[in-house]
mmCIF file of C-alpha atoms in Angstrom:
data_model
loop_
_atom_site.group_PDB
_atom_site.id
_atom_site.type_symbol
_atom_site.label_atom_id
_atom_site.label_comp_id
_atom_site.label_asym_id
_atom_site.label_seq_id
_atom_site.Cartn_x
_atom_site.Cartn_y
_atom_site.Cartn_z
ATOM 1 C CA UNK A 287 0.000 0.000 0.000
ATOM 2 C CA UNK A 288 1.003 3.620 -0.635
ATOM 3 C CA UNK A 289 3.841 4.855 2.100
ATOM 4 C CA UNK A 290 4.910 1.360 2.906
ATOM 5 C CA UNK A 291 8.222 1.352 0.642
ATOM 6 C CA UNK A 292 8.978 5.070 0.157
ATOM 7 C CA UNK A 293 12.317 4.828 -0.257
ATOM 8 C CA UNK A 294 14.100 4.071 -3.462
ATOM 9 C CA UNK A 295 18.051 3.199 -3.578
ATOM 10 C CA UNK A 296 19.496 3.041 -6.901
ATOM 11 C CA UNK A 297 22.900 0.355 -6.789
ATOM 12 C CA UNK A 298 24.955 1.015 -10.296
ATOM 13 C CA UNK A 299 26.840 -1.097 -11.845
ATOM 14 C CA UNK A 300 30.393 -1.761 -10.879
ATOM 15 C CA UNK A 301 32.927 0.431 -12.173
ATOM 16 C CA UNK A 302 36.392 -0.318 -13.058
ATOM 17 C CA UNK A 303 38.453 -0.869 -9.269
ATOM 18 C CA UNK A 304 35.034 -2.813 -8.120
ATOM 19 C CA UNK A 305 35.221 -4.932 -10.875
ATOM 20 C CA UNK A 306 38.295 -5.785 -9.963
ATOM 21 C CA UNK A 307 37.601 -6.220 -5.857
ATOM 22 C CA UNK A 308 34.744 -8.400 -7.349
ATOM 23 C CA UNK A 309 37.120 -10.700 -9.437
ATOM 24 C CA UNK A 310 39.279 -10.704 -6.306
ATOM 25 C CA UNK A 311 36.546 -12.440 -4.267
ATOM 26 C CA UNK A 312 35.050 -14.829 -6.804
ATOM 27 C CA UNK A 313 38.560 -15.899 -7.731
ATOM 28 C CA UNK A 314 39.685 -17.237 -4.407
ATOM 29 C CA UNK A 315 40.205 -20.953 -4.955
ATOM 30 C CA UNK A 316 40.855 -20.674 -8.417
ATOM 31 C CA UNK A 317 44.310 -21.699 -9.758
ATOM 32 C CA UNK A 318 45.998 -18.812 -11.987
ATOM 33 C CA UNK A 319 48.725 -18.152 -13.707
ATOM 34 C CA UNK A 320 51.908 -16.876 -12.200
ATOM 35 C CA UNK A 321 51.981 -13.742 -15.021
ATOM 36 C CA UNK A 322 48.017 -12.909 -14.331
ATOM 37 C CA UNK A 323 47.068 -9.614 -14.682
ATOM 38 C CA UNK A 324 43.993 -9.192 -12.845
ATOM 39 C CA UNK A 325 43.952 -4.935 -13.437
ATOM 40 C CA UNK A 326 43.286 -6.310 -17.457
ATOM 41 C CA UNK A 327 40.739 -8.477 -17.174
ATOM 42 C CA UNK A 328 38.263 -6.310 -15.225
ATOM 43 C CA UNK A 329 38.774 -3.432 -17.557
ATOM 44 C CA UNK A 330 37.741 -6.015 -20.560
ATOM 45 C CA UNK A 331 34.355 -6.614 -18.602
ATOM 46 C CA UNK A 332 32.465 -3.388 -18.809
ATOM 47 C CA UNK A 333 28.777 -3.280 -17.671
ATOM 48 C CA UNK A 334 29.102 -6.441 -15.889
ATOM 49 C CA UNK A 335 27.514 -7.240 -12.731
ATOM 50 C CA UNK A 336 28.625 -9.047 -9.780
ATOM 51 C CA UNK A 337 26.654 -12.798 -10.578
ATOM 52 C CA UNK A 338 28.210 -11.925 -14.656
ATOM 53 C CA UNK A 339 31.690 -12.085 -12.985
ATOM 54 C CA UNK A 340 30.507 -14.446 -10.779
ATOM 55 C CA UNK A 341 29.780 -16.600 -14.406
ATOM 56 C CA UNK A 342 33.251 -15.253 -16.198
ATOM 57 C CA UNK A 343 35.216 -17.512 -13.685
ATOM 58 C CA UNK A 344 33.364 -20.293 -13.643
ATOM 59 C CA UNK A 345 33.401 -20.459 -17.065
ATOM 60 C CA UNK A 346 36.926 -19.321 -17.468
ATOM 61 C CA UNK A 347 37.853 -22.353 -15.181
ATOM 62 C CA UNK A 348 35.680 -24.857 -17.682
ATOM 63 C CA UNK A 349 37.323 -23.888 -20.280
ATOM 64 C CA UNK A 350 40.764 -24.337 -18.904
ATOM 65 C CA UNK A 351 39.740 -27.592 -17.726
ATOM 66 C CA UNK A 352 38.526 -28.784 -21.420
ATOM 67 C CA UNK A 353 42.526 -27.338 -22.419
ATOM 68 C CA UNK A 354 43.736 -30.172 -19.770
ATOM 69 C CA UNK A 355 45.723 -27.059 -18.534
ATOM 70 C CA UNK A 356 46.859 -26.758 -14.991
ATOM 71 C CA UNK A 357 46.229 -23.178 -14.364
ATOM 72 C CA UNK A 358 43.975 -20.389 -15.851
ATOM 73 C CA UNK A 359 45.509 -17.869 -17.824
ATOM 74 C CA UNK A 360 44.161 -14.588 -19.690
ATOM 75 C CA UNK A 361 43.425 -16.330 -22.548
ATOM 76 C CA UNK A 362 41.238 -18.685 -20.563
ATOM 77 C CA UNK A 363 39.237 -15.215 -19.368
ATOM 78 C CA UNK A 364 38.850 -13.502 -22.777
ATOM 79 C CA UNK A 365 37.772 -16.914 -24.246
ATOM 80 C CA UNK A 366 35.285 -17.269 -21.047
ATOM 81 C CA UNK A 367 33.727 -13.442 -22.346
ATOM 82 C CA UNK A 368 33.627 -13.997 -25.671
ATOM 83 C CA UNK A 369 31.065 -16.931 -24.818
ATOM 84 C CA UNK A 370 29.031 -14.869 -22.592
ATOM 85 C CA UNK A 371 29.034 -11.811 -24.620
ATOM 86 C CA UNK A 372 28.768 -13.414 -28.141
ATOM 87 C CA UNK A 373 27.546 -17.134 -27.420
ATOM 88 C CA UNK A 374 28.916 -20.224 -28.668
ATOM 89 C CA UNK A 375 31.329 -20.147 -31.549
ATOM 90 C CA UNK A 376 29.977 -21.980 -34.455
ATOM 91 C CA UNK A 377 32.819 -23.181 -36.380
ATOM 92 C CA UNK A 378 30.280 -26.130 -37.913
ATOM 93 C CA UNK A 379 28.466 -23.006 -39.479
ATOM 94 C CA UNK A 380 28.027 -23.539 -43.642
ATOM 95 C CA UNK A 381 30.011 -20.330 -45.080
ATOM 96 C CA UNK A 382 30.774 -19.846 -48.541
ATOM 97 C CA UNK A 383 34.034 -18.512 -49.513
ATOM 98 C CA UNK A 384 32.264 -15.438 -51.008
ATOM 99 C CA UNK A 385 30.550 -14.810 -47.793
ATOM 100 C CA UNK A 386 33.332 -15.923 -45.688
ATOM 101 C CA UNK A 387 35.041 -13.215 -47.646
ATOM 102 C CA UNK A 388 32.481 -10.541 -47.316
ATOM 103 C CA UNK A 389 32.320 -10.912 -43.914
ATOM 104 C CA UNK A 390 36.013 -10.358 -43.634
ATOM 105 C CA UNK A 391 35.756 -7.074 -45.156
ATOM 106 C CA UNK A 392 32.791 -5.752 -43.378
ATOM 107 C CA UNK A 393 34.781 -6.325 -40.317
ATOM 108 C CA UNK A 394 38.030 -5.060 -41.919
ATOM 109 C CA UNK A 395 35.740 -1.813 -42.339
ATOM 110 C CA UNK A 396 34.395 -1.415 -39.079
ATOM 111 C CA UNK A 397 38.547 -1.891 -37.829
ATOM 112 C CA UNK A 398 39.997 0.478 -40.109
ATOM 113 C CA UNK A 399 37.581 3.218 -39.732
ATOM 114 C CA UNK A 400 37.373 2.986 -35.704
ATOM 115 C CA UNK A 401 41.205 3.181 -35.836
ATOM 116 C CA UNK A 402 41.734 6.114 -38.463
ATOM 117 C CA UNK A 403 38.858 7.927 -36.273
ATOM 118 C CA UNK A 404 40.551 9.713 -32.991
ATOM 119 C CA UNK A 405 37.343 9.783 -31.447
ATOM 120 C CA UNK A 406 35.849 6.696 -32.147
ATOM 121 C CA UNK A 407 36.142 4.253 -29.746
ATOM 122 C CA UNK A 408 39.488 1.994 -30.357
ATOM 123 C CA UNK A 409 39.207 -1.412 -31.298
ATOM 124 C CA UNK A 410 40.309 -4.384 -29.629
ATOM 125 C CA UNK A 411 39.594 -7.527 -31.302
ATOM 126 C CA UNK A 412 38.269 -8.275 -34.430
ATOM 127 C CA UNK A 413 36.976 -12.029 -35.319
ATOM 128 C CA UNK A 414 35.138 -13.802 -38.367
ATOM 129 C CA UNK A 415 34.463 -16.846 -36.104
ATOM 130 C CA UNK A 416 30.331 -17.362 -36.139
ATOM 131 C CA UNK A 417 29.091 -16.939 -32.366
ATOM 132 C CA UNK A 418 25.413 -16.845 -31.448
ATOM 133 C CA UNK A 419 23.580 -14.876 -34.115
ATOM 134 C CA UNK A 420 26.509 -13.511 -35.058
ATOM 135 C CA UNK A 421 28.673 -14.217 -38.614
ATOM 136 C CA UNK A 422 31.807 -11.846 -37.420
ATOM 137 C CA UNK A 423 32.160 -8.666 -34.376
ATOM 138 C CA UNK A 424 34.145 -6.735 -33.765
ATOM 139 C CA UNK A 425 35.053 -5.705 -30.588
ATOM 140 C CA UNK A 426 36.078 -2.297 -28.697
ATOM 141 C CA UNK A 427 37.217 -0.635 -25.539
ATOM 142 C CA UNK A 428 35.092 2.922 -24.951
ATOM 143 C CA UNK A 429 36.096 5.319 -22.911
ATOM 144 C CA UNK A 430 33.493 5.055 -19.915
ATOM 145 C CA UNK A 431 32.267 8.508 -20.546
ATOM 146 C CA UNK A 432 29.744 10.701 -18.931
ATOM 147 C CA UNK A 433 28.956 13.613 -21.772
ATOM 148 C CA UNK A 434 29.509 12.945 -25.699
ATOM 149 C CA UNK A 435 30.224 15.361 -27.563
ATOM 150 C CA UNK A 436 28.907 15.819 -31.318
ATOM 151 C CA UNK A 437 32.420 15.093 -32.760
ATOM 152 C CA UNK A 438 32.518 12.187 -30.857
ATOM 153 C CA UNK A 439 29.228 10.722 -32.095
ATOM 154 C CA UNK A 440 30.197 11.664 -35.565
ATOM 155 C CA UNK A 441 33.032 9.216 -35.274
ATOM 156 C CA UNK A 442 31.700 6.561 -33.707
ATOM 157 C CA UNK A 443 28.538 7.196 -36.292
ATOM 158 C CA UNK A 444 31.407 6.256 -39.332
ATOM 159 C CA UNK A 445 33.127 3.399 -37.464
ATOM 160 C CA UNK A 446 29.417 1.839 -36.990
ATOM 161 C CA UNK A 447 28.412 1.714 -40.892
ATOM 162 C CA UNK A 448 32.040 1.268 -41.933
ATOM 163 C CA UNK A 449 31.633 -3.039 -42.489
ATOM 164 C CA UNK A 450 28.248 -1.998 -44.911
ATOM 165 C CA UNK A 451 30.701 1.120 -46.676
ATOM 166 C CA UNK A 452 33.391 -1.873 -47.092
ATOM 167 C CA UNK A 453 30.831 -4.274 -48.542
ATOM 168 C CA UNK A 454 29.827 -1.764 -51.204
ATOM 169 C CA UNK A 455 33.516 -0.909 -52.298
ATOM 170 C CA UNK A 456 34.727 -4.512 -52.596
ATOM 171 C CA UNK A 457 31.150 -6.055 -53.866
ATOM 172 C CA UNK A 458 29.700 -3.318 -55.593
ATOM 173 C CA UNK A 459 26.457 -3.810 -53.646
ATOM 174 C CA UNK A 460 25.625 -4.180 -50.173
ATOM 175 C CA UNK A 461 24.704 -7.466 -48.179
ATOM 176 C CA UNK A 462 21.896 -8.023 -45.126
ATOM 177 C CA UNK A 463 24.634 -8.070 -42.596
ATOM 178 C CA UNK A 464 24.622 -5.159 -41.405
ATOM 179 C CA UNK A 465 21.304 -5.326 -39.695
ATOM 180 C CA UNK A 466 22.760 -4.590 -36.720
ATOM 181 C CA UNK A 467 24.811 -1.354 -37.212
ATOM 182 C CA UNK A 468 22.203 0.151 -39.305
ATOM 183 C CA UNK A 469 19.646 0.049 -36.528
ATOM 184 C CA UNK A 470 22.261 1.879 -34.008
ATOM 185 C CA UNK A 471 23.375 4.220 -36.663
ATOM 186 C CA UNK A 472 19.506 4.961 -37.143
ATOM 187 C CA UNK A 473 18.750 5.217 -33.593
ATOM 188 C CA UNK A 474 21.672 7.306 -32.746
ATOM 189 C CA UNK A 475 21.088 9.819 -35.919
ATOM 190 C CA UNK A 476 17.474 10.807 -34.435
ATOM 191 C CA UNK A 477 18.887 11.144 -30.836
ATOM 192 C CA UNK A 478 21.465 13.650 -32.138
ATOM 193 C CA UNK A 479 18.607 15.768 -33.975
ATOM 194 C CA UNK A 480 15.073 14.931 -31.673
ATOM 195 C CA UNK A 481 17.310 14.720 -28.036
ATOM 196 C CA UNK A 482 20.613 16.289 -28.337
ATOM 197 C CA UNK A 483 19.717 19.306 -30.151
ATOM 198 C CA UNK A 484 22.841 18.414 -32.755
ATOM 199 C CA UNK A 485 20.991 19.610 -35.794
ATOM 200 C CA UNK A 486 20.980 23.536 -37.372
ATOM 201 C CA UNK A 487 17.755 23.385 -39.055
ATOM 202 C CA UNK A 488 15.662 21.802 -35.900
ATOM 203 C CA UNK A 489 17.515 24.248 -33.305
ATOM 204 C CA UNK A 490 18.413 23.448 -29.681
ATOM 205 C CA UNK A 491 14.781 22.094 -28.808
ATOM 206 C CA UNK A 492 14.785 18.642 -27.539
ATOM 207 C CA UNK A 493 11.464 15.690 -28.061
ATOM 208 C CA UNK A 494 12.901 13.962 -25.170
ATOM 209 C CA UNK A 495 10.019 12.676 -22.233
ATOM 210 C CA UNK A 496 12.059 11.834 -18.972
ATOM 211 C CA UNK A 497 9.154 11.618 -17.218
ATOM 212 C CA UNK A 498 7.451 8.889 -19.214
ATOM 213 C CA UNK A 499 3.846 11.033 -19.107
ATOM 214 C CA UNK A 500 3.326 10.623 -22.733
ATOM 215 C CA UNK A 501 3.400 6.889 -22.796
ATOM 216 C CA UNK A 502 -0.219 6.972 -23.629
ATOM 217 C CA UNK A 503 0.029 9.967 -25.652
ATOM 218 C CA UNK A 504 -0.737 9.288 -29.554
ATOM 219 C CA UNK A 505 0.045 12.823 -30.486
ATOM 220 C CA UNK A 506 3.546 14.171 -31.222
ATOM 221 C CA UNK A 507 5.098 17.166 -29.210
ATOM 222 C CA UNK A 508 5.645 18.381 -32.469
ATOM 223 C CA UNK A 509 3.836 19.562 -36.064
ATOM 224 C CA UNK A 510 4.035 17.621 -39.319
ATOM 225 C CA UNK A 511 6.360 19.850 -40.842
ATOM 226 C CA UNK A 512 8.672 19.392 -38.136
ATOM 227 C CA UNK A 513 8.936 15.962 -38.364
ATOM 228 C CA UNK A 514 9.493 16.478 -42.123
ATOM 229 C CA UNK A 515 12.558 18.408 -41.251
ATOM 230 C CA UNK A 516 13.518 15.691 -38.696
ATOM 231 C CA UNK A 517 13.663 13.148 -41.152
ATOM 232 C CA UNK A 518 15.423 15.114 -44.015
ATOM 233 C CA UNK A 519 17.926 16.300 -41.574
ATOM 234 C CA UNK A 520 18.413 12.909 -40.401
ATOM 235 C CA UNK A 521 18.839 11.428 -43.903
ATOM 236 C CA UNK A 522 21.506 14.012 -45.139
ATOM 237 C CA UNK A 523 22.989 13.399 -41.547
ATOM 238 C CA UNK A 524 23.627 9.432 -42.730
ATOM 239 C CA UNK A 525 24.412 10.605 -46.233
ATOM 240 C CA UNK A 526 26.976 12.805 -44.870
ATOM 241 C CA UNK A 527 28.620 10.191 -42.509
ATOM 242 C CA UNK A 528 28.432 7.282 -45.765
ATOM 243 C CA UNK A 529 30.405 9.581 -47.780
ATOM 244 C CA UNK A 530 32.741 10.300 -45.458
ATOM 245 C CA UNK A 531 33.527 6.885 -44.561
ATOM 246 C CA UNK A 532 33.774 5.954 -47.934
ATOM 247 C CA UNK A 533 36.555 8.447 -48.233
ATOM 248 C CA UNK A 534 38.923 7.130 -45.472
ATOM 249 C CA UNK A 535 38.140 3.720 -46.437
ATOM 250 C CA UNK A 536 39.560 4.344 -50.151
ATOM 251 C CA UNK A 537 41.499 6.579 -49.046
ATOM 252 C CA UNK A 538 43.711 3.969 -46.904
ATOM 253 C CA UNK A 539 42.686 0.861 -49.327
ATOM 254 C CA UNK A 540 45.611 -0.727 -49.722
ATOM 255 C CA UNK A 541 45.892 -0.971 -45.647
ATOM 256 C CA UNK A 542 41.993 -1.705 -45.244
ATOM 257 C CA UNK A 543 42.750 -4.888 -48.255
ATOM 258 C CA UNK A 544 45.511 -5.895 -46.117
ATOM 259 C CA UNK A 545 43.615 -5.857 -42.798
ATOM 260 C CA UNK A 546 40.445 -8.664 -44.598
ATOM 261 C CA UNK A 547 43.137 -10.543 -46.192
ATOM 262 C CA UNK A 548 44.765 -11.037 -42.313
ATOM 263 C CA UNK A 549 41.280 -12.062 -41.082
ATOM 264 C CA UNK A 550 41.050 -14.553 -43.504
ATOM 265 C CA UNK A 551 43.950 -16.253 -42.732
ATOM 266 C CA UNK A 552 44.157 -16.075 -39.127
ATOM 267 C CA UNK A 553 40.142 -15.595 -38.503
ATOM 268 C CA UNK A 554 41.063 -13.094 -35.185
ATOM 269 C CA UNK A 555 42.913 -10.348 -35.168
ATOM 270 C CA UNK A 556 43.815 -7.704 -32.080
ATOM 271 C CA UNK A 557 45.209 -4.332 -31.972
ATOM 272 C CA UNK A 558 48.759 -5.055 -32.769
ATOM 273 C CA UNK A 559 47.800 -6.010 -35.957
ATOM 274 C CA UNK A 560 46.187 -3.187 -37.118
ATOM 275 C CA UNK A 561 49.198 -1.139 -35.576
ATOM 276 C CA UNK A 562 51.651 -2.913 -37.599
ATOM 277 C CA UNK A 563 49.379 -2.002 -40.620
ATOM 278 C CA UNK A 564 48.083 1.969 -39.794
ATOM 279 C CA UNK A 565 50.835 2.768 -37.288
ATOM 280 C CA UNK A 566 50.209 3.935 -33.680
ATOM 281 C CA UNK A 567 46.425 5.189 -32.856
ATOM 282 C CA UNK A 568 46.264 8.010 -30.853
ATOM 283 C CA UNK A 569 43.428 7.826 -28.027
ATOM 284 C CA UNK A 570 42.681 7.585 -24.330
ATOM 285 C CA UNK A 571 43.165 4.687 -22.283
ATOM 286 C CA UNK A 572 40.064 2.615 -22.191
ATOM 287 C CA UNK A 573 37.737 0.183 -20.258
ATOM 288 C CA UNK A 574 34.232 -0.401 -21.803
ATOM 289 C CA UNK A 575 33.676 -3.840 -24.403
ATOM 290 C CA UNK A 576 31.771 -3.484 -27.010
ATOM 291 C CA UNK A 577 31.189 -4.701 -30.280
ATOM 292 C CA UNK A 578 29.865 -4.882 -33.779
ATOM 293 C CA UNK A 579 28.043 -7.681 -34.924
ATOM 294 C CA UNK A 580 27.677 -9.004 -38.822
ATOM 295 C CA UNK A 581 24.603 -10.437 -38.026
ATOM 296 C CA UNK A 582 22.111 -13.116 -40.419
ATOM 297 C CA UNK A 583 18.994 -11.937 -41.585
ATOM 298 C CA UNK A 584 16.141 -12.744 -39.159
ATOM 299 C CA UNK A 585 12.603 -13.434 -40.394
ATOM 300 C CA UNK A 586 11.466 -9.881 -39.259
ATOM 301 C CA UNK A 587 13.801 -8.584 -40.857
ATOM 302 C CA UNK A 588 12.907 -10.310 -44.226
ATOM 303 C CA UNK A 589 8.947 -8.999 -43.597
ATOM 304 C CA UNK A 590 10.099 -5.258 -43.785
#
């Protein structure tokens, strides 16, 4: 009844030195490796709670067990994330060459834009291995920011549609797998001109509702003209960041030809290789995981 629980308490999710007091607990009784670097494995587990760490070790110490090894070791961790975060690796999976090779290139794109980009965030691991839904990701470390600034979303805008930019250079026409990156590149063009008040033409009004009284609203805060300009601004918004991608990706071909051609042949790739290729990136250290998926069509997806 009303006044019996009048008191709310909001408990975040752990940041970087809990993580790593929560690893510190769950790993007592676990055998490790005399070089383990605890510091690196809780900044590669962004956004994860306390029972999700919990699950990393356990299944970090099933996996070391199915090696016969006699100690857990970092690899043992990332592999143990990986499952959690992308699902089971499908190696079974029926790939073409020609898609196998597509799918190299979308991730080369995502890879060599995000690293060309100061301000996207940097990448850390890039795969073509099938896992869950998933044909290829790519995976990053983001700052763990508080404010974004419009440069910054710009960049991480051209690192997100840079595997559908790559498929159109090398195949001449683009492929379903970018499902994924098209729906955040969407989502994130409208927040930038209906939230952020990032757009010229709409002005610094924002649509946003943070107090959820609208949910049963059917009108729009706004006139039918307006949301004519919302949409064309948001078009030549994605038009602008396509043809800008386009232009660092042949810009840096050679490199970007070099990068799918490594994937390939060794199916995952980390940062040092794409050093070796584009040189040092300049950036911030980082913490966050995320990552960018080349994902099947689904049967939704087919209806629209």
């Amino acid at each position: 009844r009303a006044g019996r629980f009048d008191r709310q308490i909001h408990v975040d999710l752990p940041d970087l030195k809990e993580r790593e007091e929560i690893f510190t607990v769950h790993l007592r009784g676990l055998k490790l490796a005399e070089d383990f670097d605890l510091e690196f494995l809780a900044k590669h587990t962004p956004g994860f709670s306390g029972a999700d760490i919990a699950n990393v070790c356990n299944e970090a110490a099933l996996t070391a067990a199915r090696k016969n090894k006699q100690a857990i070791d970092k690899q043992d961790f990332l592999d143990a994330v990986d499952r959690i975060v992308g699902g089971l690796e499908r190696k079974s999976k029926i790939i073409t060459p020609q898609e196998k090779k597509s799918i190299a290139h979308h991730e080369a794109g995502h890879a060599t834009v995000s690293w060309l980009l100061p301000n996207a965030n940097p990448l850390f691991e890039v795969t073509i291995v099938p896992r869950g839904q998933a044909l290829g990701a790519a995976w990053y470390l983001p700052e763990e920011r508080q404010l974004v600034t419009r440069e910054q979303m710009l960049d991480e805008m051209c690192s997100l549609i840079g595997g559908r930019v790559a498929e159109e250079i090398v195949n001449g026409q683009p492929s379903t797998g970018a499902l994924n990156d098209l729906e955040r590149l969407t989502k994130m063009a409208y927040s930038m001109v209906m939230y952020y008040g990032m757009s010229d033409k709409v002005g610094t009004l924002s649509f946003y509702d943070s107090t959820g009284a609208r949910g049963y609203d059917l009108t729009k805060p706004y006139s039918e003209k307006t949301a004519e300009l919302i949409d064309k601004e948001v078009k030549e918004l994605v038009e602008m960041i396509h043809d800008r991608t386009e232009s660092i990706l042949k810009e840096n071909f050679d490199g970007f030809t070099q990068l799918a051609e490594l994937l390939l042949e060794k199916e995952v790739i980390f940062a040092d290789d794409l050093e070796r290729i584009f040189g040092p990136r300049a950036g911030a250290k980082t913490e966050d995981v995320q990552a960018d998926e080349t994902q099947e069509i689904s049967p939704e997806a087919e209806q629209a």
